[in-house]
Every structure is written in structure tokens, then in C-alpha cells.
GROMACS .gro file of N, CA and C in nm:
model
  201
    1UNK      N    1   0.806  -0.021   2.459
    1UNK     CA    2   0.783   0.111   2.400
    1UNK      C    3   0.820   0.113   2.253
    2UNK      N    4   0.931   0.049   2.221
    2UNK     CA    5   0.971   0.049   2.080
    2UNK      C    6   0.875  -0.032   1.994
    3UNK      N    7   0.813  -0.137   2.053
    3UNK     CA    8   0.715  -0.215   1.977
    3UNK      C    9   0.593  -0.131   1.941
    4UNK      N   10   0.554  -0.040   2.029
    4UNK     CA   11   0.441   0.048   2.000
    4UNK      C   12   0.475   0.141   1.884
    5UNK      N   13   0.597   0.196   1.886
    5UNK     CA   14   0.638   0.286   1.777
    5UNK      C   15   0.650   0.211   1.644
    6UNK      N   16   0.709   0.093   1.649
    6UNK     CA   17   0.723   0.014   1.526
    6UNK      C   18   0.586  -0.028   1.475
    7UNK      N   19   0.498  -0.070   1.565
    7UNK     CA   20   0.363  -0.109   1.525
    7UNK      C   21   0.285   0.006   1.464
    8UNK      N   22   0.301   0.125   1.521
    8UNK     CA   23   0.235   0.243   1.466
    8UNK      C   24   0.287   0.274   1.326
    9UNK      N   25   0.418   0.260   1.308
    9UNK     CA   26   0.477   0.281   1.176
    9UNK      C   27   0.421   0.181   1.075
   10UNK      N   28   0.411   0.054   1.116
   10UNK     CA   29   0.358  -0.048   1.025
   10UNK      C   30   0.213  -0.018   0.988
   11UNK      N   31   0.134   0.025   1.086
   11UNK     CA   32  -0.007   0.058   1.058
   11UNK      C   33  -0.016   0.175   0.962
   12UNK      N   34   0.070   0.276   0.981
   12UNK     CA   35   0.069   0.391   0.889
   12UNK      C   36   0.111   0.349   0.749
   13UNK      N   37   0.206   0.258   0.737
   13UNK     CA   38   0.247   0.210   0.606
   13UNK      C   39   0.137   0.129   0.539
   14UNK      N   40   0.061   0.051   0.617
   14UNK     CA   41  -0.051  -0.025   0.562
   14UNK      C   42  -0.158   0.071   0.509
   15UNK      N   43  -0.188   0.175   0.586
   15UNK     CA   44  -0.287   0.274   0.542
   15UNK      C   45  -0.235   0.348   0.419
   16UNK      N   46  -0.105   0.381   0.418
   16UNK     CA   47  -0.046   0.448   0.301
   16UNK      C   48  -0.050   0.362   0.177
   17UNK      N   49  -0.025   0.233   0.192
   17UNK     CA   50  -0.034   0.142   0.078
   17UNK      C   51  -0.175   0.132   0.025
   18UNK      N   52  -0.272   0.129   0.116
   18UNK     CA   53  -0.412   0.126   0.074
   18UNK      C   54  -0.448   0.253  -0.003
   19UNK      N   55  -0.406   0.368   0.049
   19UNK     CA   56  -0.436   0.495  -0.019
   19UNK      C   57  -0.364   0.505  -0.154
   20UNK      N   58  -0.243   0.449  -0.161
   20UNK     CA   59  -0.172   0.447  -0.288
   20UNK      C   60  -0.246   0.362  -0.390
   21UNK      N   61  -0.302   0.250  -0.345
   21UNK     CA   62  -0.383   0.167  -0.433
   21UNK      C   63  -0.508   0.239  -0.481
   22UNK      N   64  -0.573   0.313  -0.391
   22UNK     CA   65  -0.692   0.390  -0.429
   22UNK      C   66  -0.656   0.499  -0.530
   23UNK      N   67  -0.543   0.566  -0.506
   23UNK     CA   68  -0.498   0.669  -0.601
   23UNK      C   69  -0.468   0.609  -0.737
   24UNK      N   70  -0.402   0.493  -0.739
   24UNK     CA   71  -0.373   0.426  -0.865
   24UNK      C   72  -0.500   0.384  -0.936
   25UNK      N   73  -0.599   0.338  -0.861
   25UNK     CA   74  -0.726   0.299  -0.922
   25UNK      C   75  -0.795   0.419  -0.985
   26UNK      N   76  -0.795   0.534  -0.915
   26UNK     CA   77  -0.859   0.652  -0.972
   26UNK      C   78  -0.782   0.702  -1.094
   27UNK      N   79  -0.650   0.692  -1.092
   27UNK     CA   80  -0.571   0.731  -1.210
   27UNK      C   81  -0.606   0.641  -1.329
   28UNK      N   82  -0.616   0.511  -1.305
   28UNK     CA   83  -0.642   0.418  -1.413
   28UNK      C   84  -0.785   0.428  -1.464
   29UNK      N   85  -0.880   0.450  -1.375
   29UNK     CA   86  -1.020   0.448  -1.417
   29UNK      C   87  -1.059   0.576  -1.490
   30UNK      N   88  -0.996   0.688  -1.455
   30UNK     CA   89  -1.033   0.815  -1.518
   30UNK      C   90  -0.943   0.853  -1.635
   31UNK      N   91  -0.848   0.768  -1.669
   31UNK     CA   92  -0.762   0.797  -1.784
   31UNK      C   93  -0.837   0.765  -1.913
   32UNK      N   94  -0.798   0.831  -2.020
   32UNK     CA   95  -0.858   0.803  -2.149
   32UNK      C   96  -0.815   0.665  -2.199
   33UNK      N   97  -0.884   0.619  -2.300
   33UNK     CA   98  -0.853   0.488  -2.355
   33UNK      C   99  -0.714   0.489  -2.418
   34UNK      N  100  -0.635   0.387  -2.386
   34UNK     CA  101  -0.497   0.371  -2.435
   34UNK      C  102  -0.407   0.488  -2.396
   35UNK      N  103  -0.433   0.545  -2.282
   35UNK     CA  104  -0.349   0.653  -2.230
   35UNK      C  105  -0.242   0.592  -2.139
   36UNK      N  106  -0.120   0.643  -2.143
   36UNK     CA  107  -0.016   0.588  -2.054
   36UNK      C  108  -0.048   0.604  -1.905
   37UNK      N  109  -0.140   0.693  -1.874
   37UNK     CA  110  -0.178   0.712  -1.734
   37UNK      C  111  -0.242   0.587  -1.676
   38UNK      N  112  -0.300   0.502  -1.763
   38UNK     CA  113  -0.355   0.375  -1.715
   38UNK      C  114  -0.244   0.287  -1.657
   39UNK      N  115  -0.130   0.285  -1.724
   39UNK     CA  116  -0.019   0.204  -1.676
   39UNK      C  117   0.044   0.264  -1.550
   40UNK      N  118   0.044   0.396  -1.541
   40UNK     CA  119   0.093   0.461  -1.419
   40UNK      C  120   0.001   0.425  -1.302
   41UNK      N  121  -0.129   0.429  -1.326
   41UNK     CA  122  -0.224   0.390  -1.223
   41UNK      C  123  -0.209   0.245  -1.183
   42UNK      N  124  -0.186   0.158  -1.282
   42UNK     CA  125  -0.164   0.017  -1.252
   42UNK      C  126  -0.038  -0.003  -1.168
   43UNK      N  127   0.066   0.073  -1.201
   43UNK     CA  128   0.189   0.066  -1.122
   43UNK      C  129   0.167   0.108  -0.978
   44UNK      N  130   0.091   0.217  -0.959
   44UNK     CA  131   0.060   0.261  -0.823
   44UNK      C  132  -0.022   0.156  -0.747
   45UNK      N  133  -0.116   0.093  -0.817
   45UNK     CA  134  -0.196  -0.011  -0.751
   45UNK      C  135  -0.109  -0.128  -0.710
   46UNK      N  136  -0.016  -0.170  -0.795
   46UNK     CA  137   0.070  -0.283  -0.762
   46UNK      C  138   0.166  -0.250  -0.647
   47UNK      N  139   0.221  -0.129  -0.648
   47UNK     CA  140   0.309  -0.088  -0.539
   47UNK      C  141   0.231  -0.080  -0.408
   48UNK      N  142   0.111  -0.025  -0.413
   48UNK     CA  143   0.028  -0.018  -0.293
   48UNK      C  144  -0.008  -0.155  -0.240
   49UNK      N  145  -0.040  -0.248  -0.330
   49UNK     CA  146  -0.071  -0.385  -0.288
   49UNK      C  147   0.050  -0.452  -0.225
   50UNK      N  148   0.167  -0.430  -0.284
   50UNK     CA  149   0.289  -0.488  -0.227
   50UNK      C  150   0.318  -0.431  -0.089
   51UNK      N  151   0.296  -0.301  -0.071
   51UNK     CA  152   0.317  -0.240   0.060
   51UNK      C  153   0.222  -0.297   0.164
   52UNK      N  154   0.096  -0.313   0.126
   52UNK     CA  155  -0.002  -0.367   0.221
   52UNK      C  156   0.034  -0.509   0.260
   53UNK      N  157   0.071  -0.592   0.163
   53UNK     CA  158   0.105  -0.731   0.193
   53UNK      C  159   0.230  -0.739   0.281
   54UNK      N  160   0.333  -0.663   0.245
   54UNK     CA  161   0.459  -0.669   0.320
   54UNK      C  162   0.443  -0.621   0.464
   55UNK      N  163   0.381  -0.506   0.482
   55UNK     CA  164   0.373  -0.450   0.617
   55UNK      C  165   0.267  -0.521   0.701
   56UNK      N  166   0.167  -0.583   0.638
   56UNK     CA  167   0.072  -0.663   0.715
   56UNK      C  168   0.141  -0.786   0.771
   57UNK      N  169   0.224  -0.851   0.691
   57UNK     CA  170   0.295  -0.969   0.742
   57UNK      C  171   0.394  -0.929   0.851
   58UNK      N  172   0.462  -0.815   0.834
   58UNK     CA  173   0.552  -0.768   0.939
   58UNK      C  174   0.477  -0.732   1.067
   59UNK      N  175   0.359  -0.673   1.052
   59UNK     CA  176   0.279  -0.639   1.170
   59UNK      C  177   0.231  -0.765   1.242
   60UNK      N  178   0.193  -0.867   1.168
   60UNK     CA  179   0.152  -0.993   1.230
   60UNK      C  180   0.268  -1.055   1.306
   61UNK      N  181   0.389  -1.048   1.249
   61UNK     CA  182   0.506  -1.101   1.319
   61UNK      C  183   0.536  -1.020   1.445
   62UNK      N  184   0.515  -0.890   1.439
   62UNK     CA  185   0.536  -0.805   1.557
   62UNK      C  186   0.438  -0.840   1.668
   63UNK      N  187   0.313  -0.863   1.630
   63UNK     CA  188   0.210  -0.896   1.729
   63UNK      C  189   0.238  -1.033   1.792
   64UNK      N  190   0.283  -1.128   1.711
   64UNK     CA  191   0.313  -1.262   1.763
   64UNK      C  192   0.443  -1.268   1.842
   65UNK      N  193   0.521  -1.163   1.841
   65UNK     CA  194   0.644  -1.159   1.918
   65UNK      C  195   0.766  -1.214   1.845
   66UNK      N  196   0.754  -1.239   1.716
   66UNK     CA  197   0.867  -1.293   1.639
   66UNK      C  198   0.963  -1.181   1.600
   67UNK      N  199   0.911  -1.063   1.574
   67UNK     CA  200   0.993  -0.952   1.527
   67UNK      C  201   1.044  -0.872   1.644
   0.00000   0.00000   0.00000
């Protein structure tokens, strides 16, 4: 039962990281030239990518029974 709850949490974090990356991309793409919002968008994209990578690896370990 706890594996189902933990797996659901990991899936939600993966989706959240993906959405954070999409939000960062829209911030960066719609910002004016040389606007600091481009760097904010880039930061959101990098954080979202890190979340997706981290929680995907944790989810794979959960599925394989290591976690």
C-alpha cells in the first residue's frame, strides 16, 4: 500500500517538473530581448528538468523493488 502512495507521489512530481519546465519555456520565449525574465524562465526549466530526472530515477528504483 505504501508503494502505491509513494509511486503516486513520484508520478505527480514528474508531472509537476514537466509543467514547471513548460512554464519556464513560456516565460523565456515570451520575454523581451535581454530581459531578466529570460533567466528566470531558464531557471524554471532547469529546476523542472532536475525534478523530472530525479523522480524518474526514484520511480524506476521503486518499480524494480530497490527502494
